[in-house]
mmCIF file of C-alpha atoms in Angstrom:
data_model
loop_
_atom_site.group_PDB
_atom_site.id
_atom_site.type_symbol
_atom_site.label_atom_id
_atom_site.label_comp_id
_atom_site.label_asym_id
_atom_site.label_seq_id
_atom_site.Cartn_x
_atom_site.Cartn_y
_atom_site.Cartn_z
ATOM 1 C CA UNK A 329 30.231 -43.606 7.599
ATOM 2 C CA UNK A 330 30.916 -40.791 4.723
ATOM 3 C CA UNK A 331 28.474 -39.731 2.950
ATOM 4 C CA UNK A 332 29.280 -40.024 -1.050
ATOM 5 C CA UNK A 333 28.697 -37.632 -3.504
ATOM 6 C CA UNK A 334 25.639 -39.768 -5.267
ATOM 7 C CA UNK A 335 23.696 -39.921 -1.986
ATOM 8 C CA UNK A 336 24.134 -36.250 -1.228
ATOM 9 C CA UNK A 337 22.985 -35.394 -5.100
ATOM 10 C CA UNK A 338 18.999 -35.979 -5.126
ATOM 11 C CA UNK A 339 19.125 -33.834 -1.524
ATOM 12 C CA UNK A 340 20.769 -31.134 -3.358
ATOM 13 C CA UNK A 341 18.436 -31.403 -6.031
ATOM 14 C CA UNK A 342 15.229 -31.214 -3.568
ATOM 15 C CA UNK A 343 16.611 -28.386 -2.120
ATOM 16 C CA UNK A 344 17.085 -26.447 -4.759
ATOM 17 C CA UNK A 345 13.781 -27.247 -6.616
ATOM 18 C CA UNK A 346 12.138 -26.470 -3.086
ATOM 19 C CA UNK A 347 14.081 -22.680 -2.969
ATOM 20 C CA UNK A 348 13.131 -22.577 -6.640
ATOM 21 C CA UNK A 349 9.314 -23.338 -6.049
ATOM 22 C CA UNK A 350 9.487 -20.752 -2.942
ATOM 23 C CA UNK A 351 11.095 -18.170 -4.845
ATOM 24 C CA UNK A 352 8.462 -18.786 -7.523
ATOM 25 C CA UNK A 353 5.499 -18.276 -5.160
ATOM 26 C CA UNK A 354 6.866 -15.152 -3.960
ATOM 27 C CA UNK A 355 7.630 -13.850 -7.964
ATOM 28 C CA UNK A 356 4.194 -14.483 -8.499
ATOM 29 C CA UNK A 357 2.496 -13.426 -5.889
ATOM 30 C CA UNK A 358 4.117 -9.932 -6.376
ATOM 31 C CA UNK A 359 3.597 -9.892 -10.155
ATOM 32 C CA UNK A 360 -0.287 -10.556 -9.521
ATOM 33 C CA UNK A 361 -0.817 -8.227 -6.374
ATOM 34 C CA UNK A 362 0.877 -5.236 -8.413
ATOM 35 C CA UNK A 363 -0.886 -6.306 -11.772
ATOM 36 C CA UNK A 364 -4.422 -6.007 -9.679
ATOM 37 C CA UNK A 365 -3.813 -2.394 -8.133
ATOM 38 C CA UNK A 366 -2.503 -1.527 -11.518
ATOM 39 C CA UNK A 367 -5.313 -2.531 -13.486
ATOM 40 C CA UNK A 368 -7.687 -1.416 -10.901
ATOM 41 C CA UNK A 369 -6.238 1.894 -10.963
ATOM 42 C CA UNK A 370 -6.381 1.713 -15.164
ATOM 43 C CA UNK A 371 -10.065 1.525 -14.960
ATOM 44 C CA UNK A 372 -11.175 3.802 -11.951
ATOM 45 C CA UNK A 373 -9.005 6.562 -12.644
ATOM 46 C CA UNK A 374 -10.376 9.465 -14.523
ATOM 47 C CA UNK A 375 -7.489 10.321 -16.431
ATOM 48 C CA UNK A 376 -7.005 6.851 -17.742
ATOM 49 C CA UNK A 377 -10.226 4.871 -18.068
ATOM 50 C CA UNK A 378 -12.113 6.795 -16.693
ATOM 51 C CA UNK A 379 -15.055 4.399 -15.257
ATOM 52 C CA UNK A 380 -15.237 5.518 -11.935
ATOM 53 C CA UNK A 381 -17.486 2.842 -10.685
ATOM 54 C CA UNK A 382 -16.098 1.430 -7.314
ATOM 55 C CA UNK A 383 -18.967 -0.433 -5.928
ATOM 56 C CA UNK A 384 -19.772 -1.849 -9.405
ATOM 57 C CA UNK A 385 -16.078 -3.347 -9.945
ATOM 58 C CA UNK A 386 -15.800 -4.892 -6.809
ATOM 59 C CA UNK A 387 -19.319 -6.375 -7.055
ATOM 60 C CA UNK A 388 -18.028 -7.607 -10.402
ATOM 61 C CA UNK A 389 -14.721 -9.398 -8.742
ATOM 62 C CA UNK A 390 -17.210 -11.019 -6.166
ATOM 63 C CA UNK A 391 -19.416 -12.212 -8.305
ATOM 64 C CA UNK A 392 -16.546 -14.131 -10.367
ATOM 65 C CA UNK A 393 -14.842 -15.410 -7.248
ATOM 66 C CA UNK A 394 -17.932 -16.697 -6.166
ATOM 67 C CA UNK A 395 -18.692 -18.358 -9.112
ATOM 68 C CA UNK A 396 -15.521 -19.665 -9.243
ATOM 69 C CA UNK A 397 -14.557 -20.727 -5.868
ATOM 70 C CA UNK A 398 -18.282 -22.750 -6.150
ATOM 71 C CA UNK A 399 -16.527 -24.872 -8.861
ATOM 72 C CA UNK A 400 -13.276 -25.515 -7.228
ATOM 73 C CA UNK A 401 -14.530 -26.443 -4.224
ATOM 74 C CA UNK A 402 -18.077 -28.850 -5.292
ATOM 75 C CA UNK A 403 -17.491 -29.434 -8.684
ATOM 76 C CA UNK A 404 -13.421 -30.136 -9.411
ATOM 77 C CA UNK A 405 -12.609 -30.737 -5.342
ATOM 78 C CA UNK A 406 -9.431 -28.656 -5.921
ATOM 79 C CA UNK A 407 -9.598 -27.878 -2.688
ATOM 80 C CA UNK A 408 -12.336 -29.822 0.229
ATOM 81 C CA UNK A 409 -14.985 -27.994 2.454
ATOM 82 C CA UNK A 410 -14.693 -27.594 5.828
ATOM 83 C CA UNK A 411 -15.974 -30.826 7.168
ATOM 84 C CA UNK A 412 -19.263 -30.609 8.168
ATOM 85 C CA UNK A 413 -19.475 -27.325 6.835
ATOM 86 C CA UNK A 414 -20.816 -23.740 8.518
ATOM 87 C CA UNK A 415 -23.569 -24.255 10.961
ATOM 88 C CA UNK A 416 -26.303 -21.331 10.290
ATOM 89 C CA UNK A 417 -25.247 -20.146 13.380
ATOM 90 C CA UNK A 418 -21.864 -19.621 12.699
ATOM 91 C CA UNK A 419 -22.303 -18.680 9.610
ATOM 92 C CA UNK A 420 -24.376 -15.556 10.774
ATOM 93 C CA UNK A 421 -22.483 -14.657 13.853
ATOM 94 C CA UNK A 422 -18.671 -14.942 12.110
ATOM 95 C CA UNK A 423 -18.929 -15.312 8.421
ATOM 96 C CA UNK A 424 -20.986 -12.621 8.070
ATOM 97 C CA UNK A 425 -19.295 -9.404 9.962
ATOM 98 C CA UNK A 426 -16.172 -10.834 8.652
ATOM 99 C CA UNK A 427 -17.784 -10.340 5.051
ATOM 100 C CA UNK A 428 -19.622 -7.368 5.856
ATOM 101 C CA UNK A 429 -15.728 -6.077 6.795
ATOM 102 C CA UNK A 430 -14.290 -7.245 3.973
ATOM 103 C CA UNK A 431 -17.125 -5.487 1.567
ATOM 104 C CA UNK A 432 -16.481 -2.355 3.241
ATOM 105 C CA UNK A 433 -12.435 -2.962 2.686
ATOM 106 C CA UNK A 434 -13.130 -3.441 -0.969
ATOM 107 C CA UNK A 435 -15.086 -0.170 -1.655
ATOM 108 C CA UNK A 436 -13.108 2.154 0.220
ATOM 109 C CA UNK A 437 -10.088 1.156 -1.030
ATOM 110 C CA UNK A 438 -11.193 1.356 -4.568
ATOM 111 C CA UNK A 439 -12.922 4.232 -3.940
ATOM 112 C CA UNK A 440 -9.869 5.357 -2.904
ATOM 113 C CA UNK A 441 -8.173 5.112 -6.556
ATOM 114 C CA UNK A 442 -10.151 7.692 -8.072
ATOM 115 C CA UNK A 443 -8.547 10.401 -5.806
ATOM 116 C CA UNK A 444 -4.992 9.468 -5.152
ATOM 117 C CA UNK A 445 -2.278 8.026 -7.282
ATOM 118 C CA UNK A 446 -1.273 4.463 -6.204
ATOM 119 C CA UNK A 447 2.430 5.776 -4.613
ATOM 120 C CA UNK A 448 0.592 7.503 -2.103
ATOM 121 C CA UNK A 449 -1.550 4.706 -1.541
ATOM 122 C CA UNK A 450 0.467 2.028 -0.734
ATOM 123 C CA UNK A 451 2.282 4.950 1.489
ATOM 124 C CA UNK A 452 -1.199 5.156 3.271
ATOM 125 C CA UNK A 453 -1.695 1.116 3.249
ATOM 126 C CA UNK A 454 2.107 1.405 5.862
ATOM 127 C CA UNK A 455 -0.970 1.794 8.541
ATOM 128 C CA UNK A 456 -2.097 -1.669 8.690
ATOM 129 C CA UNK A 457 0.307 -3.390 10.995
ATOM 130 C CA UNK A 458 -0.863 0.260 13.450
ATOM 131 C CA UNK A 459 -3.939 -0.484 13.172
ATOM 132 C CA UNK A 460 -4.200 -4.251 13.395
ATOM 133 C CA UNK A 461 -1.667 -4.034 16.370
ATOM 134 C CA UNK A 462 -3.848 -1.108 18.283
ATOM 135 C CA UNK A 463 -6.970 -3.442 17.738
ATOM 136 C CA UNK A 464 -5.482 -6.287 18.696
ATOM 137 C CA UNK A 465 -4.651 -4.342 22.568
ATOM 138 C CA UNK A 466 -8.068 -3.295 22.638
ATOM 139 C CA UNK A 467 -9.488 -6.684 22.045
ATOM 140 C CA UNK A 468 -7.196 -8.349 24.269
ATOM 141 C CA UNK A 469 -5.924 -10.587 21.151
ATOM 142 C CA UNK A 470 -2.247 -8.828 21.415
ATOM 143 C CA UNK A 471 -0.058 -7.701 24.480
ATOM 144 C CA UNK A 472 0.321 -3.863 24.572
ATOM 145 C CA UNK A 473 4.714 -3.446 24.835
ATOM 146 C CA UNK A 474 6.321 -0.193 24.718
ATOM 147 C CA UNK A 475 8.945 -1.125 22.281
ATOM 148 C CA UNK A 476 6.371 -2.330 19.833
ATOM 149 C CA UNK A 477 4.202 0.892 20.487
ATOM 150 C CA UNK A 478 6.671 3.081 19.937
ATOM 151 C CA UNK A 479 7.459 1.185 16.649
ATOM 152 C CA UNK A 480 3.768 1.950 15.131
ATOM 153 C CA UNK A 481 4.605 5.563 16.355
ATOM 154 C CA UNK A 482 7.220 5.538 14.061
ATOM 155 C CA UNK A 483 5.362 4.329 11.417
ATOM 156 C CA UNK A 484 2.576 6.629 11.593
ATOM 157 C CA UNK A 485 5.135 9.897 11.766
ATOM 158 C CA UNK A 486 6.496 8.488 8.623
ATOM 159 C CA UNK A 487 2.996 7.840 7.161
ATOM 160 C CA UNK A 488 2.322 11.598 7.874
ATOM 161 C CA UNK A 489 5.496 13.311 6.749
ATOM 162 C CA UNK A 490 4.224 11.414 3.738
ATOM 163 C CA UNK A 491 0.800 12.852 3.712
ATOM 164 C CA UNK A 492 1.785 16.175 4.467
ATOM 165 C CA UNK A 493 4.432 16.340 1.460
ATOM 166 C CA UNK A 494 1.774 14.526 -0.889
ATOM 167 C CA UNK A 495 1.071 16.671 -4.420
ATOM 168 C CA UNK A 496 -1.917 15.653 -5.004
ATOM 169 C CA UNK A 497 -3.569 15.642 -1.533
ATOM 170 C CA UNK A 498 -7.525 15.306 -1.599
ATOM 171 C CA UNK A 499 -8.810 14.360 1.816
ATOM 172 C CA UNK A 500 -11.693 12.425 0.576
ATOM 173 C CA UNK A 501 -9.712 10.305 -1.135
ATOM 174 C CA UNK A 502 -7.240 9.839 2.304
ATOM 175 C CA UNK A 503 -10.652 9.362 4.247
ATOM 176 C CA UNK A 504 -11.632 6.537 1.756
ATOM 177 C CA UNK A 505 -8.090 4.769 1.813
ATOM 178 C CA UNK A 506 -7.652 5.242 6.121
ATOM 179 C CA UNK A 507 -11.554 4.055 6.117
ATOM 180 C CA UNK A 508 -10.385 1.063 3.849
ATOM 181 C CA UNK A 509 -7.176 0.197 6.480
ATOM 182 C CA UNK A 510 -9.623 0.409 9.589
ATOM 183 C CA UNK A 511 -12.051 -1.826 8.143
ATOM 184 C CA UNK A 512 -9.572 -4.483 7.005
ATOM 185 C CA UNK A 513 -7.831 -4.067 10.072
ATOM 186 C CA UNK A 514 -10.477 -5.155 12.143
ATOM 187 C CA UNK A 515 -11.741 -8.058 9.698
ATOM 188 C CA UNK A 516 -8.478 -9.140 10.188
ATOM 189 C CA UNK A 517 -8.851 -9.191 14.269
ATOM 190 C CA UNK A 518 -12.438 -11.111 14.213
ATOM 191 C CA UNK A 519 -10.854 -13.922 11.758
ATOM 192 C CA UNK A 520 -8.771 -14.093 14.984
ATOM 193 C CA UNK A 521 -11.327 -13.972 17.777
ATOM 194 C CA UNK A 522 -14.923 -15.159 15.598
ATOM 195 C CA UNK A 523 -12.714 -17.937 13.793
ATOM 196 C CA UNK A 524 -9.643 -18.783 14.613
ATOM 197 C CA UNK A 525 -10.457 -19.352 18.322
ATOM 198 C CA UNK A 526 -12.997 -21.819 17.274
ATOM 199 C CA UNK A 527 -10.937 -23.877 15.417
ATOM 200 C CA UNK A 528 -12.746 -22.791 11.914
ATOM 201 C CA UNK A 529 -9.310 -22.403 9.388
ATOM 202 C CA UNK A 530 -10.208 -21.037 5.718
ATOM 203 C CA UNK A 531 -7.535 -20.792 3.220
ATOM 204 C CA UNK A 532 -8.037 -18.061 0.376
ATOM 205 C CA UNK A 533 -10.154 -20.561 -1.566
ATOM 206 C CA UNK A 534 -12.720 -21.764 0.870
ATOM 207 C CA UNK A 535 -12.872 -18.098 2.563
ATOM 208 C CA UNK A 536 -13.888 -16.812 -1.471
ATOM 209 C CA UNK A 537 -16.291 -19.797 -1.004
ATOM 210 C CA UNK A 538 -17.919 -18.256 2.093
ATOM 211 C CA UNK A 539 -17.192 -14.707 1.890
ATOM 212 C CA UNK A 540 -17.769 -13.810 -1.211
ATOM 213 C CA UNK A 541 -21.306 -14.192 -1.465
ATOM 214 C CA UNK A 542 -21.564 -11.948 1.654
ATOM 215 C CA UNK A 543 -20.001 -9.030 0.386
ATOM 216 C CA UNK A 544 -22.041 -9.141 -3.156
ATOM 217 C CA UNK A 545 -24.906 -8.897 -0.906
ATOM 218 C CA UNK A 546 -23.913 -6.314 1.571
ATOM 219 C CA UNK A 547 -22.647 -4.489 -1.479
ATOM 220 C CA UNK A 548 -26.081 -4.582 -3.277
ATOM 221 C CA UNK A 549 -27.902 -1.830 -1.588
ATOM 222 C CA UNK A 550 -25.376 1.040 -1.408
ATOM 223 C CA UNK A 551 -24.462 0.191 -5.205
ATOM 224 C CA UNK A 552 -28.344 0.546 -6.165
ATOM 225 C CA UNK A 553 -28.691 3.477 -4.084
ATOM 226 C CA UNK A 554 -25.678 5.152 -5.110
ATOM 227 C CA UNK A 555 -23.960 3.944 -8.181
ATOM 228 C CA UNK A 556 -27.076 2.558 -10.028
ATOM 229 C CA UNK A 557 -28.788 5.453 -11.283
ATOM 230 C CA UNK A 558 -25.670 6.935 -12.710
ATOM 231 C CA UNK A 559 -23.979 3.657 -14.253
ATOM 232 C CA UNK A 560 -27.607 3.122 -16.267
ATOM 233 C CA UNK A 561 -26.732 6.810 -18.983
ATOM 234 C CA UNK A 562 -23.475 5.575 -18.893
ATOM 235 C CA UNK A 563 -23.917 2.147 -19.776
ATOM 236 C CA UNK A 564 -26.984 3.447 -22.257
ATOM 237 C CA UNK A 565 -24.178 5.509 -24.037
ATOM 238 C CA UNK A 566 -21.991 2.564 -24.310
ATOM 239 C CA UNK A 567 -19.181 4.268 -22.307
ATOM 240 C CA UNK A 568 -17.921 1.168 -20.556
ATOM 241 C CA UNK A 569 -15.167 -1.551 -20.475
ATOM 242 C CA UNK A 570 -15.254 -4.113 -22.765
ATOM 243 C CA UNK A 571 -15.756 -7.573 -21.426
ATOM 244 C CA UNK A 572 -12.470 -8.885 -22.376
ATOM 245 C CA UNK A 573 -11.212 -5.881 -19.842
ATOM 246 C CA UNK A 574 -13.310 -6.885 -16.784
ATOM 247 C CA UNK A 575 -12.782 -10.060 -17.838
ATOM 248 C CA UNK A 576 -8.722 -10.207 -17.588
ATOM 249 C CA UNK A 577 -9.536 -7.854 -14.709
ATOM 250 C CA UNK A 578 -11.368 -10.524 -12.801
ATOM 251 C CA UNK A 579 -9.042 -13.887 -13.583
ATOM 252 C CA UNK A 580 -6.276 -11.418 -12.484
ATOM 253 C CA UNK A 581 -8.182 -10.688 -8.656
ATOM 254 C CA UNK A 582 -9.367 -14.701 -8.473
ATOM 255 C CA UNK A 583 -5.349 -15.957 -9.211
ATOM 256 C CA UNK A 584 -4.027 -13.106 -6.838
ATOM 257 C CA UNK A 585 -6.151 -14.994 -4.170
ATOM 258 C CA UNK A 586 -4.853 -18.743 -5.005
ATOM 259 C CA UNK A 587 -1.402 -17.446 -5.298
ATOM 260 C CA UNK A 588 -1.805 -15.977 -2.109
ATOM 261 C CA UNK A 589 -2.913 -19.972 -0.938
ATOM 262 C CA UNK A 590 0.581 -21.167 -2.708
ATOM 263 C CA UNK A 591 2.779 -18.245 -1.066
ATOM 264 C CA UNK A 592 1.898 -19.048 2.144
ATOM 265 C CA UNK A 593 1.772 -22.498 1.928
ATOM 266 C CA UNK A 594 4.908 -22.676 0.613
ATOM 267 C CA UNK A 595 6.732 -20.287 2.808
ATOM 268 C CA UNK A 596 4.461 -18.389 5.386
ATOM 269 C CA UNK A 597 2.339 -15.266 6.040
ATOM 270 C CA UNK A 598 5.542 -13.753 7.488
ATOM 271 C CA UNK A 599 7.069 -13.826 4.020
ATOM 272 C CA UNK A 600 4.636 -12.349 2.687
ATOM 273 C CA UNK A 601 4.662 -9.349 4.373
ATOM 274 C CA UNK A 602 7.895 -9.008 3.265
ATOM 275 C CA UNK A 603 6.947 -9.523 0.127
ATOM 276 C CA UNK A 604 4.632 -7.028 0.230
ATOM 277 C CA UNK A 605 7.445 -4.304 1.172
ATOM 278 C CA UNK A 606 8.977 -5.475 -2.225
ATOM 279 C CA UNK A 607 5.910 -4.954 -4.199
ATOM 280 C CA UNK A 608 4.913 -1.487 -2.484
ATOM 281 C CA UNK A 609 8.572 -0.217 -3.428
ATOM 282 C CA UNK A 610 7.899 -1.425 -6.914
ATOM 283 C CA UNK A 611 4.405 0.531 -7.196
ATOM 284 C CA UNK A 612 6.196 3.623 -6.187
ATOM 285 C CA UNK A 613 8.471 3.202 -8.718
ATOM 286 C CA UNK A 614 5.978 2.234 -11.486
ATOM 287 C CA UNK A 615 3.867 5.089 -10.163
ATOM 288 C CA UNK A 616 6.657 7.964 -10.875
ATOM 289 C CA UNK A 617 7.888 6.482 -13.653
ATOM 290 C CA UNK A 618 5.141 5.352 -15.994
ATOM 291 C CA UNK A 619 1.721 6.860 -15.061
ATOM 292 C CA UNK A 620 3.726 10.111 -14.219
ATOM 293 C CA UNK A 621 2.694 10.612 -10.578
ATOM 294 C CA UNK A 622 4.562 13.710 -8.729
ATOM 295 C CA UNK A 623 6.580 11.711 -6.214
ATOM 296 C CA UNK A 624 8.434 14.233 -3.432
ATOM 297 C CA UNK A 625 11.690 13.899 -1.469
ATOM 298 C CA UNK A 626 9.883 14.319 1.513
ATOM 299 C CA UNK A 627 7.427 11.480 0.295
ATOM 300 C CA UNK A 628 9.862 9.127 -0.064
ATOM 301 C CA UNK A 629 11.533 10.207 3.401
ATOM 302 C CA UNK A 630 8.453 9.491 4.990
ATOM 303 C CA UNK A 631 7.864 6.427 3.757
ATOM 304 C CA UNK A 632 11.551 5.292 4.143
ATOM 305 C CA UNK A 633 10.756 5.561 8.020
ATOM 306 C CA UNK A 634 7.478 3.778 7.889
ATOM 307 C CA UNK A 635 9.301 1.401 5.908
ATOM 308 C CA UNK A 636 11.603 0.575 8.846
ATOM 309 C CA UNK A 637 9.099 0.605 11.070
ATOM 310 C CA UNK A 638 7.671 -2.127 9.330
ATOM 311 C CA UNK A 639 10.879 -4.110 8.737
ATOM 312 C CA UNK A 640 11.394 -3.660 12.639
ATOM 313 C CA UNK A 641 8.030 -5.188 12.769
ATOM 314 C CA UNK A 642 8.300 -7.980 10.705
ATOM 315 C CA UNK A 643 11.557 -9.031 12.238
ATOM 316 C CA UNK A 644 10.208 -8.896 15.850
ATOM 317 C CA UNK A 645 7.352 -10.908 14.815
ATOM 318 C CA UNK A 646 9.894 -13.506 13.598
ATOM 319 C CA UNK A 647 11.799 -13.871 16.371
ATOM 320 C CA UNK A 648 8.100 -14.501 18.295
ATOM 321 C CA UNK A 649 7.241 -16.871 15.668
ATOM 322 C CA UNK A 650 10.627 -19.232 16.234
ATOM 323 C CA UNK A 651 10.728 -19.053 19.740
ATOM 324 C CA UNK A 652 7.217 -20.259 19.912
ATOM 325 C CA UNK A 653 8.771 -22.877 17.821
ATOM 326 C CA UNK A 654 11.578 -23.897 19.445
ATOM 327 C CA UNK A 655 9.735 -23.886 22.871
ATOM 328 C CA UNK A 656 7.245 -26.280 20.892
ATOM 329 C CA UNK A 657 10.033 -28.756 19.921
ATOM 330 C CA UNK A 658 11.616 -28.716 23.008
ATOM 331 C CA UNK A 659 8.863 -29.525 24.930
ATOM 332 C CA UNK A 660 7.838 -31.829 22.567
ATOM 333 C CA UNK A 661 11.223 -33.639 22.852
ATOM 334 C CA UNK A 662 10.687 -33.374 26.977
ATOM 335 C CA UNK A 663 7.667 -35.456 26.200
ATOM 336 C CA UNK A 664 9.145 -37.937 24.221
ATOM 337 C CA UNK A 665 12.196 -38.404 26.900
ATOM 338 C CA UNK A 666 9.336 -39.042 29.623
ATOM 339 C CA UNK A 667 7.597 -41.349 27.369
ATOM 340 C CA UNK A 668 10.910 -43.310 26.964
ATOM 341 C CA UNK A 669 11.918 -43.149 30.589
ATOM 342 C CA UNK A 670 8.672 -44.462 31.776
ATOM 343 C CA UNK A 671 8.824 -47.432 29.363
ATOM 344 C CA UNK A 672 12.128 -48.273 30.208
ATOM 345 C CA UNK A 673 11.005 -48.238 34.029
ATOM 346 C CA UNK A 674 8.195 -50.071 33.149
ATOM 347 C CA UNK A 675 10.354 -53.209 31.147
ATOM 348 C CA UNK A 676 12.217 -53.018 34.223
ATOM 349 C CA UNK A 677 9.618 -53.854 36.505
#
């Protein structure tokens, strides 16, 4: 039986609106992640800004996503709690450390913005996959291969050709960013071993539902202790941010969190990460060319081999992810083949 032209028409036309909506996701996930370091980088930096408040902005961005994640989740049922919700228990043993993490993440790696221009940043951020890879060995959550080791070796030599060629080195601002990777790194291991083994799944909204609370608490002592005493002159002498600043600032973090729900939900964390190559190369470029940052040959060397260390890294993981998937179907199809066979044997009888 052929297939005519007016059958095969709405197919095409799902198709394509389906590759449009994908390629959509991943336009605007990259236009809000680089619009959020940008911005971020506007108001922390002391040549631009200049309000150099780390632990204050973040608590600010928690604060909203709380507030906001509350609504979506109770009020307009966007998107349903877990059913059931958190026991106390879990909620202390997982949600918690994961939060505590996450705080940690946050400051650093604004911290980090006030020393270092945002090239050399997202050259230092090349370290993730290293360090989420070398904790998942130690935990036992990832199988140690020599191939794949010698891949983060790669990307840490190209990490440090980078560093070593950097302009504008400051080590405490390196220290802040590498603190930043660790910490996120291994937040990124417990989701796997606190929640993921025990069935608990949060998307980007729900985990701002649980999370964020946590981290405005954890980060309420070291900002009264350290940034409270000098924000109060500051804030006396009316030196600060208007509201409609922090304000765009803070719709800007909460969308770059549900676009990352629609981005993976329409394609998958693997794309993302790709993505995310796409968006670092753009920084670079935005860095050198607009806000003037000294970008060297031997920077962009480095980061050209972390950059296909990554891309090796990506690709291997893809090739994991479909034959996991084919050995799924295939046993699944096994499975339906026995189901049938046994029927038939049993009609027989």
């Amino acid at each position: 039986m052929s297939t005519t032209p007016s059958s095969t028409q709405p197919a095409q036309q799902s198709l394509l609106a389906k590759k449009m909506i994908m390629g959509g996701s991943v336009v605007l996930w990259i236009a809000l992640s680089f619009s959020v370091i940008i911005f971020n980088k506007y108001i922390l930096d002391r040549r631009l800004l200049n309000w150099p408040f780390p632990i204050s902005l973040t608590m600010i961005h928690m604060a909203f996503c709380s507030s906001l994640a509350f609504l979506l989740v109770n009020v307009f049922r966007v998107v349903p709690p877990l059913p059931g919700g958190l026991k106390p228990e879990t909620y202390f043993t997982c949600v918690v450390p994961i939060g505590a993490l996450y705080a940690l993440s946050l400051w650093f790696s604004n911290s980090a913005y006030i020393y270092l221009s945002v090239s050399f940043i997202q050259m230092l951020k090349a370290l993730m996959p290293v360090a989420v890879y070398l904790l998942g060995v130690a935990f036992r959550k990832d199988t140690f291969r020599t191939a794949t080791f010698s891949n983060m070796m790669l990307i840490s030599f190209g990490v440090a050709i980078s560093a070593w060629s950097e302009a504008n080195f400051n080590l405490t601002g390196v220290l802040l960013q590498l603190s930043a990777v660790a910490f996120e790194a291994t937040r990124l291991v417990l989701i796997q071993i606190l929640l993921n083994s025990k069935g608990i799944s949060l998307n980007p909204i729900t985990s701002l539902y649980y999370i964020s609370p946590v981290c405005l608490l954890f980060l309420s002592l070291p900002w009264f202790l350290v940034e409270f005493p000098k924000l109060l002159p500051v804030m006396a002498a009316g030196a600060h941010p208007s509201i409609m600043v922090f304000g765009v600032n803070c719709v800007c973090a909460f969308a770059l969190n549900l676009s990352v729900f629609l981005l993976i939900g329409k394609t998958s964390a693997l794309t993302m990460n790709v993505a995310g190559i796409i968006k670092d190369w753009l920084l670079i470029a935005f860095s050198w060319s607009v806000i003037a940052d000294k970008i060297t040959t031997f920077n962009l060397l480095g980061y050209l081999l972390a950059f296909a260390g990554v891309c090796w890294y990506n690709h291997v993981k893809m090739q994991e992810m479909n034959a996991k998937e084919a050995a799924r179907k295939q046993a699944q199809q096994a499975d339906e083949e026995t189901g049938l066979l046994e029927a038939t044997r049993e009609a027989q009888k």
